[in-house]
Amino acid sequence: MEQRKIPEHEAIYLRIREMILFGVLVPGQPVTIQGLVETLDAGTTPVREALRRLTAEGALEAKGNRRITVPQLNISQVEELYFARLSIEPKLVQIAVPRIGSEEISSLRGIDNKLNEAISLGDIEGYLKYNYRFHFALYEAAGAGILLTLAQSLWLRAGPSLRVVLTRYGASALPDQHDVTIRALETRDLQKACGAIETDIRQGMDQVRQVLVFGETSS
Amino acid sequence: MEQRKIPEHEAIYLRIREMILFGVLVPGQPVTIQGLVETLDAGTTPVREALRRLTAEGALEAKGNRRITVPQLNISQVEELYFARLSIEPKLVQIAVPRIGSEEISSLRGIDNKLNEAISLGDIEGYLKYNYRFHFALYEAAGAGILLTLAQSLWLRAGPSLRVVLTRYGASALPDQHDVTIRALETRDLQKACGAIETDIRQGMDQVRQVLVFGETSS
DNA sequence: GATTCAAAAATATGATCAAAATATTAGGCC
DNA sequence: GGCCTAATATTTTGATCATATTTTTGAATC
């Protein structure tokens, strides 16, 4: 009694997407259609469609010679992401603050608890997962589809690099502002909530920038 | 001696993209794979891949029942686009101003001339085309790939609605700030250039908003 | 070091199967 | 008897696969 609701290409898309967001695929790593066909035990057509979609979202990069890789950000790209995230994400919070319900706030608290647990266990994938869930549970409360899509694209671009930060310096290198954010939501404090998310973004992106400036790999 | 460089799915993608940007496809219109296969005389696989890509970019909308349409914006989506465009595009100009070369500026002037010609002829498709070219010739001078991609996505979303404005009120309803922009570029006046583009965006999006508020179509 | 050739990977086609939308028909009700 | 509703049939469209073709890479040779 299999639940055949969502099409194959959609399911494949979601699987690869998580591999990127939560750090299974690392920056610079080549991604081949054939490889994924074998790894995921899927047909070529669904895999191809999933890759086109992810490439369009900026999660993957199409080199000219029809080869696909996980993007490796350079300094100026990090600056672009920095700016774009600070433009979009606090706006989502601003819209969300008056609309979010109390059940959603307690759901956020639950996610944050799991996140803290992952930190204390040094569970990097768990950290990435719950950090993502926290932010997007909040952003979804805004009910702003276009801005949400933009934010998701930005996270797909930043995800693999964040993973690099965590494997290098551990989750403790990334203090978050989730506690402050939740308290601000409870009191409907717009300024405080937006400010907290802004700080959260800055802290994360600063770390990514650091890794890039110091940890220069190849020429 | 055919120049077979770019793959079919890429060519198809570009063709459909232009159909959306320059108003061949109207908001609400259903887009079928089979239909495009016949219209464009192509195989199903390239068309499918192109549609996945365009859907990911927000140029098309995937309904739940695996049907695809050209998105019809509602008021809150127009507000989101308004905000996002004002966040991203002036920033691109800001980065472009010190980097743009004089040949590129004169190229902009050439595009603007063709645009004015299209306006005087009442050529709507020409208007959309050269207006797009003007903005993105400028934005590309910034050399900021990520922000550029975001801006392109926003234009793909706004394109079909702009077309509706033009067919309803004519190109004269959309005064542009291109002249002011070019002069600001020549004098490297950052404030003025960003302000001009900001005004340009406001004028266009205000019109789109008007059409939506007054020209309510169905229930 | 450049060139040629073979293997591997990506691309594209068309066919097949499944799902959805539309058209059609039959039955029940006023 | 006409008309609305609901079940069914048809047709259109989407999803996936197997296969053929093209392109690129990388190795071997000159």
Coordinates of C-alpha atoms (C1' of nucleotides) in Angstrom, one line a residue:
Chain A
M1 CA 0.0 0.0 0.0
E2 CA 2.5 2.5 -1.2
Q3 CA 1.6 6.2 -1.0
R4 CA 2.3 7.3 -4.6
K5 CA 1.5 10.9 -4.3
I6 CA 4.5 13.0 -5.3
P7 CA 6.3 12.3 -8.5
E8 CA 9.7 10.8 -8.6
H9 CA 11.5 13.9 -9.8
E10 CA 10.1 15.8 -6.9
A11 CA 11.2 13.2 -4.4
I12 CA 14.6 13.1 -5.9
Y13 CA 14.8 16.8 -5.8
L14 CA 14.0 16.9 -2.1
R15 CA 16.6 14.2 -1.4
I16 CA 19.4 16.0 -3.2
R17 CA 18.3 19.3 -1.7
E18 CA 18.8 17.9 1.8
M19 CA 22.1 16.5 0.8
I20 CA 23.2 20.0 -0.1
L21 CA 21.6 21.9 2.8
F22 CA 22.8 19.5 5.5
G23 CA 26.3 19.0 4.3
V24 CA 26.5 15.6 2.6
L25 CA 27.8 17.3 -0.5
V26 CA 30.8 19.6 0.1
P27 CA 31.7 22.8 -1.9
G28 CA 33.7 22.0 -5.0
Q29 CA 32.4 18.4 -5.2
P30 CA 31.4 17.4 -8.7
V31 CA 27.9 16.0 -9.0
T32 CA 27.3 13.6 -11.9
I33 CA 23.9 12.5 -13.2
Q34 CA 25.1 9.0 -13.5
G35 CA 26.5 9.0 -10.0
L36 CA 23.2 10.1 -8.5
V37 CA 21.3 7.6 -10.6
E38 CA 23.3 4.8 -9.0
T39 CA 23.4 6.3 -5.5
L40 CA 19.7 7.0 -5.3
D41 CA 18.7 4.1 -7.5
A42 CA 16.6 6.3 -9.8
G43 CA 16.1 6.9 -13.5
T44 CA 18.1 9.4 -15.4
T45 CA 15.1 11.6 -16.3
P46 CA 14.0 12.4 -12.8
V47 CA 17.6 13.0 -11.7
R48 CA 18.2 15.3 -14.6
E49 CA 15.1 17.4 -13.8
A50 CA 16.0 17.6 -10.2
L51 CA 19.5 18.9 -11.1
R52 CA 18.1 21.5 -13.5
R53 CA 15.9 22.8 -10.7
L54 CA 18.6 22.9 -8.1
T55 CA 21.0 24.6 -10.6
A56 CA 18.3 27.2 -11.3
E57 CA 18.0 27.8 -7.5
G58 CA 21.8 28.3 -7.2
A59 CA 22.2 25.2 -5.1
L60 CA 24.4 23.7 -7.8
E61 CA 26.6 25.3 -10.4
A62 CA 26.6 24.4 -14.1
K63 CA 30.1 24.6 -15.5
G64 CA 30.3 25.4 -19.2
N65 CA 31.4 21.9 -20.2
R66 CA 28.2 20.4 -18.9
R67 CA 29.6 19.4 -15.7
I68 CA 27.9 20.2 -12.4
T69 CA 29.5 21.0 -9.0
V70 CA 28.5 22.2 -5.6
P71 CA 29.5 25.9 -5.7
Q72 CA 32.6 27.0 -3.9
L73 CA 31.9 30.6 -2.8
N74 CA 34.6 33.3 -3.2
I75 CA 34.8 36.4 -1.1
S76 CA 32.7 38.6 -3.2
Q77 CA 30.0 36.0 -3.5
V78 CA 29.9 35.8 0.3
E79 CA 29.5 39.5 0.4
E80 CA 26.6 39.3 -2.0
L81 CA 24.9 36.6 0.1
Y82 CA 25.6 38.7 3.2
F83 CA 23.8 41.6 1.7
A84 CA 20.9 39.6 0.2
R85 CA 20.2 37.7 3.4
L86 CA 20.2 40.8 5.4
S87 CA 17.8 42.4 3.0
I88 CA 15.3 39.5 2.8
E89 CA 15.3 37.6 6.0
P90 CA 14.6 40.4 8.5
K91 CA 11.8 41.5 6.3
L92 CA 10.3 38.1 6.5
V93 CA 10.5 38.3 10.3
Q94 CA 9.0 41.7 10.3
I95 CA 6.0 40.4 8.4
A96 CA 5.8 37.3 10.6
V97 CA 5.8 39.0 14.0
P98 CA 2.2 40.2 14.0
R99 CA 1.0 37.0 12.2
I100 CA 2.6 34.2 14.1
G101 CA 0.5 32.2 16.5
S102 CA 1.3 30.9 19.9
E103 CA 1.4 27.3 18.8
E104 CA 3.9 28.2 16.2
I105 CA 6.0 30.0 18.8
S106 CA 6.1 27.0 21.0
S107 CA 6.9 24.9 18.0
L108 CA 9.9 27.2 17.4
R109 CA 10.9 26.6 21.0
G110 CA 10.8 22.9 20.5
I111 CA 13.0 23.1 17.4
D112 CA 15.5 25.3 19.3
N113 CA 15.7 22.8 22.1
K114 CA 16.6 20.1 19.6
L115 CA 19.1 22.4 18.1
N116 CA 20.8 23.0 21.5
E117 CA 20.9 19.3 22.0
A118 CA 22.6 18.8 18.7
I119 CA 25.2 21.4 19.7
S120 CA 26.0 19.8 23.0
L121 CA 26.4 16.4 21.2
G122 CA 28.6 18.0 18.5
D123 CA 26.1 16.7 15.9
I124 CA 26.8 18.8 12.9
E125 CA 24.1 17.5 10.6
G126 CA 21.6 17.9 13.4
Y127 CA 22.8 21.4 13.9
L128 CA 22.3 22.3 10.3
K129 CA 18.9 20.6 10.2
Y130 CA 17.4 22.3 13.2
N131 CA 19.0 25.6 12.5
Y132 CA 17.3 25.5 9.0
R133 CA 14.0 24.4 10.5
F134 CA 14.0 27.2 13.0
H135 CA 14.6 29.9 10.5
F136 CA 12.1 28.6 8.0
A137 CA 9.4 27.8 10.5
L138 CA 9.6 31.4 11.4
Y139 CA 9.8 32.7 7.9
E140 CA 6.9 30.6 6.7
A141 CA 4.7 32.3 9.3
A142 CA 5.1 35.5 7.2
G143 CA 3.0 33.9 4.4
A144 CA 5.1 35.6 1.8
G145 CA 5.8 33.1 -0.9
I146 CA 8.1 35.1 -3.1
L147 CA 10.4 36.3 -0.3
L148 CA 10.4 32.8 1.2
T149 CA 11.6 31.3 -2.1
L150 CA 14.4 33.9 -2.3
A151 CA 15.4 33.1 1.2
Q152 CA 15.5 29.4 0.4
S153 CA 17.7 30.0 -2.6
L154 CA 20.1 32.0 -0.4
W155 CA 20.3 29.2 2.2
L156 CA 20.9 26.6 -0.5
R157 CA 23.9 28.7 -1.6
A158 CA 25.2 29.3 1.9
G159 CA 24.5 25.8 3.3
P160 CA 27.6 23.9 2.1
S161 CA 29.9 26.6 3.2
L162 CA 28.3 26.7 6.7
R163 CA 29.1 23.0 6.9
V164 CA 32.7 23.8 6.3
V165 CA 32.7 26.3 9.2
L166 CA 31.2 23.7 11.5
T167 CA 33.5 20.9 10.7
R168 CA 36.5 23.2 11.1
Y169 CA 35.5 25.0 14.3
G170 CA 32.6 23.1 15.8
A171 CA 29.1 24.2 16.4
S172 CA 30.2 26.4 19.4
A173 CA 31.7 28.8 16.9
L174 CA 28.2 29.7 15.9
P175 CA 26.3 31.3 18.7
D176 CA 22.7 31.9 17.7
Q177 CA 20.1 34.5 18.6
H178 CA 17.2 32.1 18.7
D179 CA 16.4 32.6 22.4
V180 CA 16.3 36.3 21.9
T181 CA 14.1 35.9 18.8
I182 CA 11.6 33.7 20.6
R183 CA 11.2 36.1 23.5
A184 CA 10.8 39.0 21.1
L185 CA 8.1 37.1 19.3
E186 CA 6.2 36.5 22.5
T187 CA 6.1 40.2 23.3
R188 CA 5.5 41.0 19.6
D189 CA 8.6 43.2 19.7
L190 CA 9.2 43.9 16.0
Q191 CA 12.5 45.8 16.4
K192 CA 13.9 43.2 18.7
A193 CA 12.9 40.2 16.6
C194 CA 14.3 41.7 13.4
G195 CA 17.4 42.8 15.2
A196 CA 18.0 39.3 16.6
I197 CA 17.7 37.6 13.2
E198 CA 20.0 40.2 11.7
T199 CA 22.6 39.5 14.4
D200 CA 22.1 35.8 13.8
I201 CA 22.8 36.2 10.1
R202 CA 25.8 38.4 10.7
Q203 CA 27.3 35.9 13.1
G204 CA 27.0 33.1 10.7
M205 CA 28.1 34.9 7.6
D206 CA 31.1 36.4 9.4
Q207 CA 32.3 32.9 10.2
V208 CA 31.9 31.9 6.6
R209 CA 33.8 34.9 5.6
Q210 CA 36.6 34.1 8.1
V211 CA 37.0 30.6 6.7
L212 CA 37.3 32.0 3.2
V213 CA 39.8 34.7 4.0
F214 CA 42.1 32.5 6.1
G215 CA 41.5 29.0 4.8
E216 CA 42.5 29.8 1.2
T217 CA 42.7 26.4 -0.4
S218 CA 44.0 26.4 -4.0
S219 CA 45.1 29.3 -6.1
Chain B
M1 CA 27.7 24.0 -41.0
E2 CA 25.6 24.4 -38.0
Q3 CA 27.0 25.8 -34.8
R4 CA 25.9 23.1 -32.3
K5 CA 27.3 24.5 -29.1
I6 CA 24.6 25.0 -26.6
P7 CA 22.4 22.0 -25.7
E8 CA 18.8 21.8 -26.8
H9 CA 17.4 22.2 -23.3
E10 CA 19.3 25.4 -22.9
A11 CA 18.1 26.8 -26.2
I12 CA 14.5 25.8 -25.4
Y13 CA 14.9 27.4 -22.0
L14 CA 16.0 30.7 -23.5
R15 CA 13.1 30.7 -26.0
I16 CA 10.4 30.0 -23.4
R17 CA 12.1 32.6 -21.1
E18 CA 11.8 35.3 -23.7
M19 CA 8.2 34.3 -24.3
I20 CA 7.5 35.0 -20.7
L21 CA 9.7 38.1 -20.3
F22 CA 8.4 39.8 -23.5
G23 CA 4.8 39.0 -23.1
V24 CA 3.9 36.2 -25.5
L25 CA 2.6 34.2 -22.5
V26 CA 0.0 36.0 -20.4
P27 CA -0.7 35.6 -16.6
G28 CA -3.0 32.8 -15.8
Q29 CA -2.3 31.0 -19.1
P30 CA -1.7 27.3 -18.8
V31 CA 1.5 26.0 -20.1
T32 CA 1.6 22.4 -21.2
I33 CA 4.6 20.3 -22.0
Q34 CA 3.0 18.7 -25.0
G35 CA 1.9 22.0 -26.3
L36 CA 5.4 23.4 -26.2
V37 CA 6.8 20.3 -27.8
E38 CA 4.5 20.9 -30.8
T39 CA 4.9 24.7 -30.9
L40 CA 8.7 24.7 -30.6
D41 CA 9.1 21.5 -32.5
A42 CA 11.3 19.9 -29.8
G43 CA 11.6 16.7 -27.8
T44 CA 9.8 16.2 -24.5
T45 CA 12.9 15.9 -22.4
P46 CA 14.5 19.3 -23.2
V47 CA 11.1 21.0 -22.8
R48 CA 10.6 19.3 -19.5
E49 CA 14.0 20.4 -18.2
A50 CA 13.4 24.0 -19.4
L51 CA 10.1 24.1 -17.6
R52 CA 11.6 22.8 -14.3
R53 CA 14.2 25.5 -14.5
L54 CA 11.7 28.2 -15.2
T55 CA 9.5 27.0 -12.4
A56 CA 12.4 27.1 -10.0
E57 CA 13.1 30.6 -11.1
G58 CA 9.5 31.7 -10.4
A59 CA 8.8 32.4 -14.0
L60 CA 6.2 29.6 -14.0
E61 CA 4.0 28.2 -11.3
A62 CA 3.5 24.5 -10.6
K63 CA 0.0 23.8 -9.5
G64 CA -0.5 20.8 -7.2
N65 CA -2.1 18.7 -9.9
R66 CA 1.0 18.7 -12.0
R67 CA -0.2 21.5 -14.2
I68 CA 1.9 24.6 -15.0
T69 CA 0.7 28.1 -15.6
V70 CA 2.1 31.6 -16.0
P71 CA 1.7 33.1 -12.4
Q72 CA -1.1 35.6 -11.9
L73 CA 0.2 38.0 -9.2
N74 CA -2.1 39.0 -6.3
I75 CA -1.7 42.2 -4.4
S76 CA 0.5 40.9 -1.6
Q77 CA 2.8 39.2 -4.2
V78 CA 3.2 42.6 -5.9
E79 CA 4.2 44.1 -2.6
E80 CA 6.8 41.4 -2.1
L81 CA 8.2 42.0 -5.6
Y82 CA 8.2 45.7 -4.9
F83 CA 10.2 45.3 -1.8
A84 CA 12.6 42.7 -3.2
R85 CA 13.3 44.7 -6.4
L86 CA 14.0 47.8 -4.3
S87 CA 16.3 45.9 -2.1
I88 CA 18.3 44.2 -4.9
E89 CA 18.4 46.3 -8.0
P90 CA 19.6 49.6 -6.6
K91 CA 22.4 47.7 -4.9
L92 CA 23.5 46.3 -8.2
V93 CA 23.6 49.9 -9.5
Q94 CA 25.6 50.9 -6.5
I95 CA 28.2 48.3 -7.3
A96 CA 28.1 49.0 -11.0
V97 CA 28.6 52.8 -10.9
P98 CA 32.4 52.7 -10.1
R99 CA 33.0 49.7 -12.4
I100 CA 31.1 50.6 -15.6
G101 CA 33.2 51.6 -18.6
S102 CA 32.5 54.3 -21.0
E103 CA 31.8 51.9 -23.9
E104 CA 29.2 50.2 -21.7
I105 CA 27.6 53.6 -21.0
S106 CA 27.3 54.4 -24.7
S107 CA 25.9 50.9 -25.2
L108 CA 23.2 51.8 -22.6
R109 CA 22.5 55.0 -24.5
G110 CA 22.0 53.0 -27.7
I111 CA 19.6 50.6 -26.0
D112 CA 17.7 53.6 -24.6
N113 CA 17.4 55.1 -28.0
K114 CA 15.8 51.9 -29.4
L115 CA 13.5 51.9 -26.4
N116 CA 12.3 55.4 -27.1
E117 CA 11.8 54.4 -30.7
A118 CA 9.7 51.5 -29.6
I119 CA 7.6 53.7 -27.4
S120 CA 6.9 56.2 -30.2
L121 CA 5.9 53.3 -32.4
G122 CA 3.6 51.8 -29.7
D123 CA 5.7 48.6 -30.1
I124 CA 5.0 46.8 -26.8
E125 CA 7.2 43.8 -27.3
G126 CA 10.0 46.2 -28.3
Y127 CA 9.5 48.2 -25.2
L128 CA 9.7 45.2 -22.9
K129 CA 12.7 43.9 -24.7
Y130 CA 14.8 47.1 -24.6
N131 CA 13.7 48.0 -21.2
Y132 CA 14.9 44.6 -20.0
R133 CA 18.1 45.0 -21.9
F134 CA 18.8 48.4 -20.5
H135 CA 18.4 47.3 -16.9
F136 CA 20.4 44.2 -17.2
A137 CA 23.2 45.7 -19.3
L138 CA 23.6 48.0 -16.3
Y139 CA 23.2 45.3 -13.7
E140 CA 25.7 43.0 -15.4
A141 CA 28.3 45.7 -15.1
A142 CA 28.3 45.1 -11.3
G143 CA 29.8 41.7 -11.8
A144 CA 27.7 40.3 -9.0
G145 CA 26.4 37.0 -10.2
I146 CA 24.3 36.1 -7.2
L147 CA 22.4 39.4 -7.0
L148 CA 22.1 39.4 -10.8
T149 CA 20.4 36.0 -10.7
L150 CA 18.0 37.2 -8.0
A151 CA 17.2 40.3 -10.1
Q152 CA 16.5 38.1 -13.1
S153 CA 14.1 35.9 -11.1
L154 CA 12.3 39.0 -10.0
W155 CA 11.9 40.3 -13.5
L156 CA 10.6 36.9 -14.7
R157 CA 7.9 37.2 -12.1
A158 CA 7.0 40.8 -12.9
G159 CA 7.3 40.5 -16.7
P160 CA 3.9 39.1 -17.7
S161 CA 2.1 41.6 -15.4
L162 CA 4.0 44.5 -16.9
R163 CA 2.8 43.4 -20.3
V164 CA -0.7 43.6 -19.0
V165 CA -0.1 47.2 -17.9
L166 CA 1.2 48.1 -21.3
T167 CA -1.5 46.5 -23.4
R168 CA -4.1 48.3 -21.2
Y169 CA -2.6 51.8 -20.9
G170 CA 0.1 51.9 -23.5
A171 CA 3.9 52.5 -23.1
S172 CA 3.3 56.1 -22.3
A173 CA 1.9 55.0 -18.9
L174 CA 5.4 54.0 -18.0
P175 CA 7.8 57.0 -17.9
D176 CA 11.3 55.8 -17.3
Q177 CA 14.4 57.2 -15.6
H178 CA 16.9 55.9 -18.1
D179 CA 18.1 59.4 -19.2
V180 CA 18.7 60.4 -15.6
T181 CA 20.4 57.1 -14.9
I182 CA 22.8 57.5 -17.8
R183 CA 23.8 61.0 -16.9
A184 CA 24.4 59.9 -13.3
L185 CA 26.6 57.1 -14.6
E186 CA 28.7 59.6 -16.6
T187 CA 29.4 61.7 -13.6
R188 CA 29.8 58.6 -11.3
D189 CA 27.1 60.0 -9.1
L190 CA 26.2 57.1 -6.9
Q191 CA 23.3 58.6 -5.1
K192 CA 21.7 59.9 -8.3
A193 CA 22.1 56.7 -10.2
C194 CA 20.6 54.5 -7.4
G195 CA 17.8 57.0 -6.9
A196 CA 16.9 57.0 -10.6
I197 CA 16.7 53.3 -10.7
E198 CA 14.7 53.3 -7.5
T199 CA 12.2 55.7 -9.0
D200 CA 12.1 53.7 -12.2
I201 CA 11.2 50.6 -10.2
R202 CA 8.6 52.4 -8.2
Q203 CA 6.9 53.9 -11.3
G204 CA 6.6 50.5 -13.0
M205 CA 5.5 48.6 -9.9
D206 CA 3.0 51.3 -9.0
Q207 CA 1.3 50.7 -12.4
V208 CA 1.2 47.0 -11.9
R209 CA -0.3 47.6 -8.5
Q210 CA -2.9 49.9 -10.0
V211 CA -4.0 47.3 -12.6
L212 CA -4.4 44.7 -9.9
V213 CA -6.4 46.9 -7.6
F214 CA -8.8 48.3 -10.2
G215 CA -8.8 45.7 -12.9
E216 CA -10.1 42.9 -10.7
T217 CA -11.0 40.2 -13.2
S218 CA -12.7 37.2 -11.8
S219 CA -14.0 36.5 -8.3
Chain C
dG1 C1' 53.9 18.5 -26.3
dA2 C1' 50.3 17.7 -29.7
dT3 C1' 47.2 14.3 -31.8
dT4 C1' 44.4 10.5 -32.1
dC5 C1' 41.4 7.2 -30.2
dA6 C1' 38.6 4.8 -26.7
dA7 C1' 35.7 4.9 -22.6
dA8 C1' 32.5 7.3 -19.9
dA9 C1' 29.1 10.7 -19.3
dA10 C1' 25.6 13.8 -20.9
dT11 C1' 22.0 14.6 -24.1
dA12 C1' 17.9 13.7 -26.9
dT13 C1' 14.3 10.7 -28.9
dG14 C1' 10.3 8.1 -28.9
dA15 C1' 7.6 4.8 -26.7
dT16 C1' 4.9 3.2 -22.9
dC17 C1' 2.4 3.7 -18.8
dA18 C1' -0.3 6.5 -15.5
dA19 C1' -3.0 10.3 -14.1
dA20 C1' -6.0 14.1 -14.8
dA21 C1' -9.4 16.9 -17.2
dT22 C1' -13.0 17.1 -20.1
dA23 C1' -16.9 15.2 -22.5
dT24 C1' -20.7 12.0 -22.3
dT25 C1' -24.3 9.6 -20.7
dA26 C1' -27.6 7.8 -17.5
dG27 C1' -30.4 8.3 -13.6
dG28 C1' -33.2 10.8 -10.4
dC29 C1' -35.9 14.8 -9.3
dC30 C1' -38.9 18.7 -9.8
Chain D
dG1 C1' -40.7 16.4 -20.2
dG2 C1' -36.8 19.1 -19.0
dC3 C1' -32.9 19.8 -16.0
dC4 C1' -29.5 19.0 -12.7
dT5 C1' -26.2 15.8 -10.7
dA6 C1' -23.2 12.0 -10.7
dA7 C1' -21.0 8.2 -12.6
dT8 C1' -18.4 6.7 -16.6
dA9 C1' -15.8 7.0 -20.9
dT10 C1' -12.7 9.3 -23.8
dT11 C1' -9.0 12.1 -24.6
dT12 C1' -5.4 14.9 -23.4
dT13 C1' -1.3 15.5 -20.8
dG14 C1' 2.4 14.2 -17.6
dA15 C1' 6.0 10.8 -15.9
dT16 C1' 9.3 7.5 -16.7
dC17 C1' 12.2 4.4 -19.1
dA18 C1' 15.2 2.2 -22.6
dT19 C1' 17.9 3.4 -26.3
dA20 C1' 20.6 5.9 -29.7
dT21 C1' 23.6 9.8 -30.4
dT22 C1' 26.8 13.3 -29.3
dT23 C1' 30.3 15.3 -26.5
dT24 C1' 34.0 15.4 -23.4
dT25 C1' 37.7 13.5 -20.9
dG26 C1' 41.8 11.2 -20.4
dA27 C1' 45.1 8.0 -21.9
dA28 C1' 48.2 6.2 -25.2
dT29 C1' 50.9 7.1 -29.0
dC30 C1' 53.7 9.6 -32.1

